[in-house]
mmCIF file of C-alpha atoms in Angstrom:
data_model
loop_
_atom_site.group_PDB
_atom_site.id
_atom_site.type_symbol
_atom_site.label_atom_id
_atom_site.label_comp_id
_atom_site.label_asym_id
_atom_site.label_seq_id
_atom_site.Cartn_x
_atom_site.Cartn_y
_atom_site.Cartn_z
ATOM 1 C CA UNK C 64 -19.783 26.676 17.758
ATOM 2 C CA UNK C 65 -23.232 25.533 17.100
ATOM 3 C CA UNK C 66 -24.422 22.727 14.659
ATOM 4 C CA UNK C 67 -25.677 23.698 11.692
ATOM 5 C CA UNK C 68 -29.234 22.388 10.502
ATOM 6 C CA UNK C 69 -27.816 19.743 8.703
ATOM 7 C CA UNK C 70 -25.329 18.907 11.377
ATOM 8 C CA UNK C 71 -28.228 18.696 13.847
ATOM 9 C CA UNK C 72 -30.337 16.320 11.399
ATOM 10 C CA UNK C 73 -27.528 13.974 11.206
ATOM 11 C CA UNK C 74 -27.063 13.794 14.901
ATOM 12 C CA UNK C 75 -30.970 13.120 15.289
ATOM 13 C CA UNK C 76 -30.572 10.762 11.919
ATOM 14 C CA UNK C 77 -27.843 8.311 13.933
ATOM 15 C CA UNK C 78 -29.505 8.709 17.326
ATOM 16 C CA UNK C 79 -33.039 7.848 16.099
ATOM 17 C CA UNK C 80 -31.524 4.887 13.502
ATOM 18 C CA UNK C 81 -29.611 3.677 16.427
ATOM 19 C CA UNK C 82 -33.058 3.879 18.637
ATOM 20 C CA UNK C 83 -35.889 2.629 16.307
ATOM 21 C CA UNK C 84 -34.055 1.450 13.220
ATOM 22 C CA UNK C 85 -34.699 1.941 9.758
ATOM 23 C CA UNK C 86 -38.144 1.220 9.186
ATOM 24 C CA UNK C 87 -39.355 2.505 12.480
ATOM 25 C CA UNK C 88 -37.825 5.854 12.338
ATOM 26 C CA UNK C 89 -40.081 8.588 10.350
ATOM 27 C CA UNK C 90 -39.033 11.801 9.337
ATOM 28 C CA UNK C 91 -41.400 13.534 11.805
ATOM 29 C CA UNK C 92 -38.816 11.431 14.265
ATOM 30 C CA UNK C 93 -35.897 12.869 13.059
ATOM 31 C CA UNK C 94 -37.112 16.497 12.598
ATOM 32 C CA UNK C 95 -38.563 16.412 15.740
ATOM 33 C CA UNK C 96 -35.168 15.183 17.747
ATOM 34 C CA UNK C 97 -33.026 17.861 15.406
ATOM 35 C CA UNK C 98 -35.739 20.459 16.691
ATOM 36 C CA UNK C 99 -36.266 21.503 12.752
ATOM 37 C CA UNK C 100 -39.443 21.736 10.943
ATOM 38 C CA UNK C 101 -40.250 19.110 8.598
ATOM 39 C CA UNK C 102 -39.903 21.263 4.789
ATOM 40 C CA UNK C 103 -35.865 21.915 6.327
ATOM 41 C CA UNK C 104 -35.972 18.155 5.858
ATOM 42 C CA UNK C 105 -36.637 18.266 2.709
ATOM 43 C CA UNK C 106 -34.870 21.258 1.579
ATOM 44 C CA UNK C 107 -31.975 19.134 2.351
ATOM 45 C CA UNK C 108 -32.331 15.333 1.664
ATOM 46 C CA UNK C 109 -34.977 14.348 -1.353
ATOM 47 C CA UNK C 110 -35.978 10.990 0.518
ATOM 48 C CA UNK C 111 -35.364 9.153 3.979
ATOM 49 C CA UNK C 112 -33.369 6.700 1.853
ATOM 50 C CA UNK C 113 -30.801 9.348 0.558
ATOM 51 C CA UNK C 114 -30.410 11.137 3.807
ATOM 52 C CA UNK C 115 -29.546 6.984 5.474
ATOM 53 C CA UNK C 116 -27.239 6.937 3.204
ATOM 54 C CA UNK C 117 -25.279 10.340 4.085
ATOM 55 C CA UNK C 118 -25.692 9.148 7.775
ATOM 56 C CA UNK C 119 -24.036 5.796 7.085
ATOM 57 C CA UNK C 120 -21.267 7.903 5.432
ATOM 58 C CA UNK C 121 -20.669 10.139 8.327
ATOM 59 C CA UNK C 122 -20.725 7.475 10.826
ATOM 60 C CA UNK C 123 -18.227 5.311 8.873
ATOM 61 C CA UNK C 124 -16.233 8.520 8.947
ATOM 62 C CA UNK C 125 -16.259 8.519 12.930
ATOM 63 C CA UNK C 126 -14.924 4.605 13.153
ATOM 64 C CA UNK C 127 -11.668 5.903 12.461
ATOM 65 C CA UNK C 128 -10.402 3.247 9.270
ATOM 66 C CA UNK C 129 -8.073 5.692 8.687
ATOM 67 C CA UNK C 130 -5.877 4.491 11.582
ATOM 68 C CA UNK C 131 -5.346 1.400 9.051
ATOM 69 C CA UNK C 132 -3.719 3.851 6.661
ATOM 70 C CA UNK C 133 -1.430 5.017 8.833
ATOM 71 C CA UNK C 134 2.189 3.895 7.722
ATOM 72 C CA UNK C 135 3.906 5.797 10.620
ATOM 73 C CA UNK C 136 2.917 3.205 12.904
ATOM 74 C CA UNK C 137 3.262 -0.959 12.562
ATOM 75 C CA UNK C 138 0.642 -2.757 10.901
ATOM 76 C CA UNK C 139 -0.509 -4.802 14.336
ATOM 77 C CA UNK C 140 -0.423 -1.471 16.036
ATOM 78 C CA UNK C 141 -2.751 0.065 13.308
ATOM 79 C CA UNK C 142 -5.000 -2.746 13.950
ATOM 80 C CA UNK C 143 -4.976 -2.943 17.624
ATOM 81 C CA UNK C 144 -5.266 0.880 18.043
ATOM 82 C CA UNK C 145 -8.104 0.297 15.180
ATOM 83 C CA UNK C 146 -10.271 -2.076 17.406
ATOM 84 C CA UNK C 147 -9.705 0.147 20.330
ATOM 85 C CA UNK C 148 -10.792 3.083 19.019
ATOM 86 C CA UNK C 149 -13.865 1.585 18.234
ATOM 87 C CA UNK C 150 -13.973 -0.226 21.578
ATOM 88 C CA UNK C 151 -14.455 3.290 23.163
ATOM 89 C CA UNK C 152 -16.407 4.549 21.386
ATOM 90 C CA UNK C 153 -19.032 1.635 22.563
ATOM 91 C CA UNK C 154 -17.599 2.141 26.378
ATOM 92 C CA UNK C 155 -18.850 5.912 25.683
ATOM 93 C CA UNK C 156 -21.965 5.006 24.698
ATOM 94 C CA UNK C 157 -22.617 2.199 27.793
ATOM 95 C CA UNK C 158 -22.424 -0.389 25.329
ATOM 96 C CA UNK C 159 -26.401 -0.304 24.407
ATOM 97 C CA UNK C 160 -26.030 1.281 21.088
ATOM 98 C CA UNK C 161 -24.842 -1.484 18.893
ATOM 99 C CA UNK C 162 -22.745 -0.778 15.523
ATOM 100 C CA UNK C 163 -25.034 1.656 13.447
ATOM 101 C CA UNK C 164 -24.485 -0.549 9.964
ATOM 102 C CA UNK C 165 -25.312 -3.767 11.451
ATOM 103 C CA UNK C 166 -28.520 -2.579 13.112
ATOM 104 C CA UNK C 167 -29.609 -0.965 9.326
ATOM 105 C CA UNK C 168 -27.981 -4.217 7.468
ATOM 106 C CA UNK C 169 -30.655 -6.503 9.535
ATOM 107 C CA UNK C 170 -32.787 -4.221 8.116
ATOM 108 C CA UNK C 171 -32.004 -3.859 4.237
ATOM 109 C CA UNK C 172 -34.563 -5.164 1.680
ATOM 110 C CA UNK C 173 -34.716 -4.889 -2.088
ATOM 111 C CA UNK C 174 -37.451 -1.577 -1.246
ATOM 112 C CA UNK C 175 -33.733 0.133 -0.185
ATOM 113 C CA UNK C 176 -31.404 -0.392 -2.759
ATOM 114 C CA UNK C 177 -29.361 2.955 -2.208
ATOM 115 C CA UNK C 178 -29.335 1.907 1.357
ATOM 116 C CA UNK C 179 -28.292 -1.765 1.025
ATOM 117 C CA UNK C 180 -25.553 -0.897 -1.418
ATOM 118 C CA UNK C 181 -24.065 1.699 0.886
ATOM 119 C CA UNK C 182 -23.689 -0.473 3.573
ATOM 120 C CA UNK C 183 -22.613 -3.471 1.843
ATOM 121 C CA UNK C 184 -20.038 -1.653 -0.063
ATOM 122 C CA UNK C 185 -18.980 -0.162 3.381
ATOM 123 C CA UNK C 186 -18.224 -3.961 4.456
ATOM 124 C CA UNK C 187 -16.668 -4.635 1.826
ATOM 125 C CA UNK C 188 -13.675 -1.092 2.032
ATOM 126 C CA UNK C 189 -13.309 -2.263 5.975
ATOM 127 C CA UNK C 190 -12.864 -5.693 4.944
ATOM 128 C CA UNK C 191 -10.179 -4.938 2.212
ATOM 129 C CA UNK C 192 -8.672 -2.075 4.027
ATOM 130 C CA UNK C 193 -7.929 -4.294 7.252
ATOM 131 C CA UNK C 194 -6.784 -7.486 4.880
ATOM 132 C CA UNK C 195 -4.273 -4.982 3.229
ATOM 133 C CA UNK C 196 -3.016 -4.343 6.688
ATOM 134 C CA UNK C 197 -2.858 -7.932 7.619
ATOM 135 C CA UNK C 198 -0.854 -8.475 4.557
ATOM 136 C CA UNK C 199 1.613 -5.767 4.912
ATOM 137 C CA UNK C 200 1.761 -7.265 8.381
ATOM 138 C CA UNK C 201 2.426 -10.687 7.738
ATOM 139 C CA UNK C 202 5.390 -9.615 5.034
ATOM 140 C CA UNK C 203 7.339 -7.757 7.917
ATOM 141 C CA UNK C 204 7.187 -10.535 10.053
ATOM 142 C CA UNK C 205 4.681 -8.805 12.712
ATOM 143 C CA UNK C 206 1.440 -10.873 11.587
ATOM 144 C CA UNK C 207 0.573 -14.574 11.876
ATOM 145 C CA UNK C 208 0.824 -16.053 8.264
ATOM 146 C CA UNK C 209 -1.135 -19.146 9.003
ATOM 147 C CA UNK C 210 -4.381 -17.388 7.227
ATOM 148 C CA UNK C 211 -4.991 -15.977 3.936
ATOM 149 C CA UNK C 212 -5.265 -12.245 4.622
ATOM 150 C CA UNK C 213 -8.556 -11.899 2.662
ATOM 151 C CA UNK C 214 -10.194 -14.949 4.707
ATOM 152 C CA UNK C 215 -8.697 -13.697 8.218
ATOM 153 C CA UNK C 216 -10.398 -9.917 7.348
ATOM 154 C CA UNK C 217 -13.458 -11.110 7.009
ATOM 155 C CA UNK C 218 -13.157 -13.383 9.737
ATOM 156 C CA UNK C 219 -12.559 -10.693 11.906
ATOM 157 C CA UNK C 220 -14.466 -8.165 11.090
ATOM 158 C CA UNK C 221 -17.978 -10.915 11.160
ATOM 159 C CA UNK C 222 -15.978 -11.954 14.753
ATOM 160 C CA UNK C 223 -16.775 -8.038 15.953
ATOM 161 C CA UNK C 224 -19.271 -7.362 14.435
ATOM 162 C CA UNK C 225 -21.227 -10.385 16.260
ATOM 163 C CA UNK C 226 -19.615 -9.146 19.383
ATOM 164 C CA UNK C 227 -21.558 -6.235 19.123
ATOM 165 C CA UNK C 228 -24.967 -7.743 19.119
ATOM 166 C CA UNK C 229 -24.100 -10.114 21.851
ATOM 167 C CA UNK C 230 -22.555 -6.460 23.722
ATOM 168 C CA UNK C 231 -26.219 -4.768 23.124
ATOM 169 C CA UNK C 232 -28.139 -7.854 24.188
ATOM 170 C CA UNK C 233 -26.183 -8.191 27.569
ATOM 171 C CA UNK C 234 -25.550 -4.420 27.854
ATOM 172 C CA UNK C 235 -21.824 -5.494 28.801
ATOM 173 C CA UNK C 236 -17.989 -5.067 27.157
ATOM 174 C CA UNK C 237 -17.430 -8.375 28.102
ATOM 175 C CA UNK C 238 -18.022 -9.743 23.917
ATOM 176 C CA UNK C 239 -15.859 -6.505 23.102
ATOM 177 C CA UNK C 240 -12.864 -7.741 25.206
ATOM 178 C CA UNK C 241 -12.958 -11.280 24.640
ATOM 179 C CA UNK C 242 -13.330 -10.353 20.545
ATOM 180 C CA UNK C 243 -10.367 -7.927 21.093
ATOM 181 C CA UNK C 244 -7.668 -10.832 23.040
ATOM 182 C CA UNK C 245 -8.868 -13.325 20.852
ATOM 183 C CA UNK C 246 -8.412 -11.025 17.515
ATOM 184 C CA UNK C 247 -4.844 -9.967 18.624
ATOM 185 C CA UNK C 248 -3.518 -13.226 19.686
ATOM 186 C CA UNK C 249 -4.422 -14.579 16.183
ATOM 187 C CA UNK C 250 -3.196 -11.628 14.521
ATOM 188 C CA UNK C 251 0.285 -11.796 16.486
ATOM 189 C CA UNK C 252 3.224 -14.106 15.215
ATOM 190 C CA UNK C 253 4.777 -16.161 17.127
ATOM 191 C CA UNK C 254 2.974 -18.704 18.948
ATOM 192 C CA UNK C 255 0.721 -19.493 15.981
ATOM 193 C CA UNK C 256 3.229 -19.142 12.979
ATOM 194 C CA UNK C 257 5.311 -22.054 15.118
ATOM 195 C CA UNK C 258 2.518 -24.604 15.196
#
């Protein structure tokens, strides 16, 4: 089935955000990678800003936080199958893309206020969303308890999110893997909850 025009802007919005970033990305970029004329642009988003913001959205969506949500499966399974979703997702891409939010976040300002609040509340739902899980863990027993959920969260999710940038600079999965055995070992109870 074929993209439709707004399918094919989004797909040129993330590929040219991932590329040249925020402020070096025009329109004429994206509407030239979508293959669209510039007015179907505008037919469709009223600024650059807006149409970020709808990208940001839709690549949230493709992270798969959902798995977190899933009560059918063990919270330490959520979270491991979590990570390695989005671990393959990088392998897919040859690990040179980066994480679309942190390569806009460097990039927020006060001139992008839709922007910067998009992706700061987006932070903000991972963050809580994987601390809930962590909880939940840690009262069944499956989850270290030696950190506060909250503080362990955002631990974690700075911990990756720093992986990525080292995985972009060296063009390797080697910060992905050693983020992903260092996260689960902490996560896991046992060894830690003993000491």
């Amino acid at each position: 089935m074929m993209p439709t025009t707004k399918e094919r802007l989004f797909n040129a919005g993330a590929d040219r955000f991932h590329e040249l970033g925020y402020s070096g990305c025009s329109v004429q970029d994206i509407v030239d990678q979508a293959g669209v004329p510039k007015a179907t642009f505008y037919n469709h988003f009223k600024t650059k800003e807006t149409f970020a913001v709808e990208v940001v959205t839709n690549y949230i969506a493709s992270t798969r936080r959902d798995i977190l949500k899933d009560r059918s499966v063990t919270p330490l399974n959520r979270i491991a199958q979590h990570f390695s979703h989005l671990l393959e997702s990088h392998e897919r891409n040859r690990y040179n893309r980066g994480c679309l939010i942190v390569n806009l976040t460097a990039e927020t300002s006060d001139s992008i206020p839709l922007l910067r609040d998009t992706l700061n509340a987006s932070l903000t739902e991972w963050i809580d969303l994987l601390a809930d899980t962590i909880r939940e863990g840690q009262l069944s027993g499956e989850v270290n308890t030696k950190h506060e959920p909250d503080k362990l969260s955002r631990f974690l999710i700075d911990g990756y999110e720093g992986s990525l940038l080292r995985m972009k600079l060296t063009n390797t999965k080697h910060p992905l893997e050693n983020f992903y055995i260092i996260a689960m070992s902490l996560l896991a109870a046992g060894q830690l909850n003993a000491k």
